[in-house]
PDB file of C-alpha atoms in Angstrom:
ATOM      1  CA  UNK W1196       3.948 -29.952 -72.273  1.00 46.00           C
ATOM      2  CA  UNK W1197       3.739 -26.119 -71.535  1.00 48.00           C
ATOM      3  CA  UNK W1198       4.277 -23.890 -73.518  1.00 49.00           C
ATOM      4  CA  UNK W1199       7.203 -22.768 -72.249  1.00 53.00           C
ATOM      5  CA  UNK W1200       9.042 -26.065 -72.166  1.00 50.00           C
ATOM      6  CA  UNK W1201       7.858 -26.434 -75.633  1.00 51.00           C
ATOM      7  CA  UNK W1202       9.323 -23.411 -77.218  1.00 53.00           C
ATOM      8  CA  UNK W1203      12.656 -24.328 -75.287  1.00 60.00           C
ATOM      9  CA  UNK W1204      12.352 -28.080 -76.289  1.00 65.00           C
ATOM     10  CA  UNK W1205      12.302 -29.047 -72.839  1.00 61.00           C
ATOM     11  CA  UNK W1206      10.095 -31.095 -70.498  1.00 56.00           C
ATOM     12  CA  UNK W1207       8.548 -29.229 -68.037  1.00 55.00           C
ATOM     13  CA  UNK W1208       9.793 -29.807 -64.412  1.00 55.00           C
ATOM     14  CA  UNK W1209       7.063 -31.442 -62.911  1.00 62.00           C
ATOM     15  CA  UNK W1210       8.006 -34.172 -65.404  1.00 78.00           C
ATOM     16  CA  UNK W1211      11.120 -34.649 -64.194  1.00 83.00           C
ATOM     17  CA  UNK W1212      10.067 -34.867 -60.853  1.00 86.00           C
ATOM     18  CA  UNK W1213       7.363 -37.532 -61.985  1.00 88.00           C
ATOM     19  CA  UNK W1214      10.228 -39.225 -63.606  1.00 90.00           C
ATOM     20  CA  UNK W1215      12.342 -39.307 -60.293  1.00 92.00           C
ATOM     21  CA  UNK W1216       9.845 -40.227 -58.372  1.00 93.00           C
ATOM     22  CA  UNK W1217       8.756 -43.410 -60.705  1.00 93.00           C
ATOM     23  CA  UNK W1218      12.464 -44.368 -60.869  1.00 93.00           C
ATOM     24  CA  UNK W1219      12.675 -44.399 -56.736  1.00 95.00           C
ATOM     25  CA  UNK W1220       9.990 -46.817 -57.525  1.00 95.00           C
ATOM     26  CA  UNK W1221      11.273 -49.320 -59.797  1.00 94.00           C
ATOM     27  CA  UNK W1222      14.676 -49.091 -57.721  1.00 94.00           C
ATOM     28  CA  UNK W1223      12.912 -50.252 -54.100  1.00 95.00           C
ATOM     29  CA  UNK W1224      10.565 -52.741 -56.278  1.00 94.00           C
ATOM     30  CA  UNK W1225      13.981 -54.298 -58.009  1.00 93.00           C
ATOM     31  CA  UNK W1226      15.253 -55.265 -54.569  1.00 91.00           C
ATOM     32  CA  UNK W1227      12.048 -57.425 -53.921  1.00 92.00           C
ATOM     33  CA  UNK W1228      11.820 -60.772 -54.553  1.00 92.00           C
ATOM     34  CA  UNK W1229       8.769 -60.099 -57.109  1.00 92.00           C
ATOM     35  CA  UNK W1230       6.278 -57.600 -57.938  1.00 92.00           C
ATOM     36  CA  UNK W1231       3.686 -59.191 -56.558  1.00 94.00           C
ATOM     37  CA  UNK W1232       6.044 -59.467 -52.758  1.00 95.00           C
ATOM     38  CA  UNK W1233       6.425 -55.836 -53.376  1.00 96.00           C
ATOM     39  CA  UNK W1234       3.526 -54.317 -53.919  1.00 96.00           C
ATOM     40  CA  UNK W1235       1.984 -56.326 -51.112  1.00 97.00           C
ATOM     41  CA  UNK W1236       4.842 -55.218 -48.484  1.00 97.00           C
ATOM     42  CA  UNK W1237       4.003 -51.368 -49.994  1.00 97.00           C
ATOM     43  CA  UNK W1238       0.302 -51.723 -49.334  1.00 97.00           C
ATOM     44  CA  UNK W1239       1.168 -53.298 -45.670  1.00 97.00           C
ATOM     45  CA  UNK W1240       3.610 -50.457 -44.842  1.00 97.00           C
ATOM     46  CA  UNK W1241       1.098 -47.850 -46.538  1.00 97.00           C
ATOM     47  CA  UNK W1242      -1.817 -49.302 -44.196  1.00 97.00           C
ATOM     48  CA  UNK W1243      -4.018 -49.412 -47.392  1.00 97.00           C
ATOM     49  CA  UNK W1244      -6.645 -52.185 -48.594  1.00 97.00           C
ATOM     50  CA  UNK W1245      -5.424 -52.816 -51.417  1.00 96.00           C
ATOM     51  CA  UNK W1246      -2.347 -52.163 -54.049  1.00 97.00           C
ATOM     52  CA  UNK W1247      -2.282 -53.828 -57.501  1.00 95.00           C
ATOM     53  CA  UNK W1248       0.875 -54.395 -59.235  1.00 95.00           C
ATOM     54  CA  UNK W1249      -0.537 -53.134 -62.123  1.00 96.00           C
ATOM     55  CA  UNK W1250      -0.725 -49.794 -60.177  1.00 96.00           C
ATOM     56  CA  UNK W1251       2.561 -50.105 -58.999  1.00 96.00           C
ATOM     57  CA  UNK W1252       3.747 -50.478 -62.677  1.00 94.00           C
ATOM     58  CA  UNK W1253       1.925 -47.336 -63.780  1.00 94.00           C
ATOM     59  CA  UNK W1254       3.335 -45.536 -61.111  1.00 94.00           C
ATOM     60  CA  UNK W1255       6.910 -46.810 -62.619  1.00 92.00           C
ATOM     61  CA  UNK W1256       5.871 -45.779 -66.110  1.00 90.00           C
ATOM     62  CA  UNK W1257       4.699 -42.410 -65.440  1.00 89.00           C
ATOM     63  CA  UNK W1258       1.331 -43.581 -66.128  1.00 91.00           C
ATOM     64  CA  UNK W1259      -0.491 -42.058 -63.077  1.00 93.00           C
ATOM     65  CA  UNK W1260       1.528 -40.273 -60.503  1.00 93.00           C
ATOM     66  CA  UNK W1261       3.040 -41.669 -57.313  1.00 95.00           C
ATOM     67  CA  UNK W1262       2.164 -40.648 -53.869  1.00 95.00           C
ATOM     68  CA  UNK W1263       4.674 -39.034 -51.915  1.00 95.00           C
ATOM     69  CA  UNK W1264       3.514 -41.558 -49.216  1.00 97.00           C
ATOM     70  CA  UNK W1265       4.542 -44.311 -51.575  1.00 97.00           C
ATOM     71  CA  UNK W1266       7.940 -42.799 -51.704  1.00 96.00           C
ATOM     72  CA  UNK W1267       8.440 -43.361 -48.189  1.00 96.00           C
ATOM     73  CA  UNK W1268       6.877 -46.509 -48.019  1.00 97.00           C
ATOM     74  CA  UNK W1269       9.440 -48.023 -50.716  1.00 97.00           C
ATOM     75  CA  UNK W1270      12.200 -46.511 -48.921  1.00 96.00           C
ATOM     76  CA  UNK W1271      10.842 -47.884 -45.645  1.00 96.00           C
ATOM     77  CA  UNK W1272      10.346 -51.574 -47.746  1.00 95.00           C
ATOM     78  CA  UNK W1273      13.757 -51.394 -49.247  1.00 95.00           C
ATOM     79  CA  UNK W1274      15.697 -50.975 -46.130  1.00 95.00           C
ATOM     80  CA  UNK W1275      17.479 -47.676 -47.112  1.00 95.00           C
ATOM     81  CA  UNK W1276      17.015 -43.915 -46.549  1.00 96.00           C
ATOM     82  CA  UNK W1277      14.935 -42.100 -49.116  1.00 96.00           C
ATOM     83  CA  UNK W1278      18.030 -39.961 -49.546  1.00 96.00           C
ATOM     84  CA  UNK W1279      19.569 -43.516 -50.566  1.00 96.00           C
ATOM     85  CA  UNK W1280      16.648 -44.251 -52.914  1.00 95.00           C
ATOM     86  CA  UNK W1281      16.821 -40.834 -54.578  1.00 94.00           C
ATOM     87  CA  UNK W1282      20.404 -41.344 -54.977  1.00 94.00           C
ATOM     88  CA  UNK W1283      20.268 -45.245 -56.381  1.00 92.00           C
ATOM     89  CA  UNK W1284      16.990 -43.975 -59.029  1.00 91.00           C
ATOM     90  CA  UNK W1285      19.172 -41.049 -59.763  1.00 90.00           C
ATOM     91  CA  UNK W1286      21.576 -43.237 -61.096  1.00 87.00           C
ATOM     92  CA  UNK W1287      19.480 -45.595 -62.840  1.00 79.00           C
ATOM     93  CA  UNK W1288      17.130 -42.877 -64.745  1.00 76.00           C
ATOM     94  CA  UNK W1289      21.181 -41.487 -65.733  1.00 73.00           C
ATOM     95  CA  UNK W1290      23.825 -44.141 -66.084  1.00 65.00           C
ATOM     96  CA  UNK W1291      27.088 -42.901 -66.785  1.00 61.00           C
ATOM     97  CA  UNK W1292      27.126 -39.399 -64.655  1.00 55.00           C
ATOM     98  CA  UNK W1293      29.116 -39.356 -61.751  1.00 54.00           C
ATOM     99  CA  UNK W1294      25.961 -37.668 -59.543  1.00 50.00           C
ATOM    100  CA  UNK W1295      23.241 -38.284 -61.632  1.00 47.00           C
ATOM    101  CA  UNK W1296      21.578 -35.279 -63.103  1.00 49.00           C
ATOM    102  CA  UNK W1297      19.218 -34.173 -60.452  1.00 48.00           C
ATOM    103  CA  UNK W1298      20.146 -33.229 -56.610  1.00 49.00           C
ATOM    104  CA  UNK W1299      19.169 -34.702 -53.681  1.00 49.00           C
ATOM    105  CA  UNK W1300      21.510 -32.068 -51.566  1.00 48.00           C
ATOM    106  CA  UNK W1301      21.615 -28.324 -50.945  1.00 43.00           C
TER     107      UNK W1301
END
């Protein structure tokens, strides 16, 4: 934490971010039929060698930070716009607000 967020009692932004991105994550993995299916179709769709689903569930736990490619690979596996998938994690990292509590719009 910086030390700004720290004397406010905040996390700093980048964290939220992190957390957003690792709930867009979790939401395009939940519509798979398993992790392993997922994280297979991600590493197809990413054009990469290889993809773990350990890695995939340290990207969800904020454990190492996901690629912005990844975003739009999920997005791209799950069938929906990445506006949709920012929207749906939105809603899942904050159940119970209306919009969530970060943005997607201008």
């Amino acid at each position: 934490m910086d030390a700004k967020a720290a004397v406010a009692g905040k996390p700093p932004i980048k964290s939220v971010y992190a957390e957003q991105a690792a709930a867009m994550i979790r939401v395009s993995r939940f519509r798979a039929r398993s992790a392993r299916a997922f994280a297979a179709m991600l590493r197809d769709e990413l054009g990469w060698r290889s993809l773990s689903r350990q890695a995939v569930y340290d990207w969800e736990a904020g454990r190492t930070s996901v690629p912005a490619a990844a975003i739009l690979a999920a997005a791209h596996v799950a069938n929906v716009s990445v506006e949709e998938l920012f929207e749906s994690a939105n809603r899942f990292r904050c159940p119970g607000t209306p919009h969530g509590a970060i943005s997607g719009g201008a």
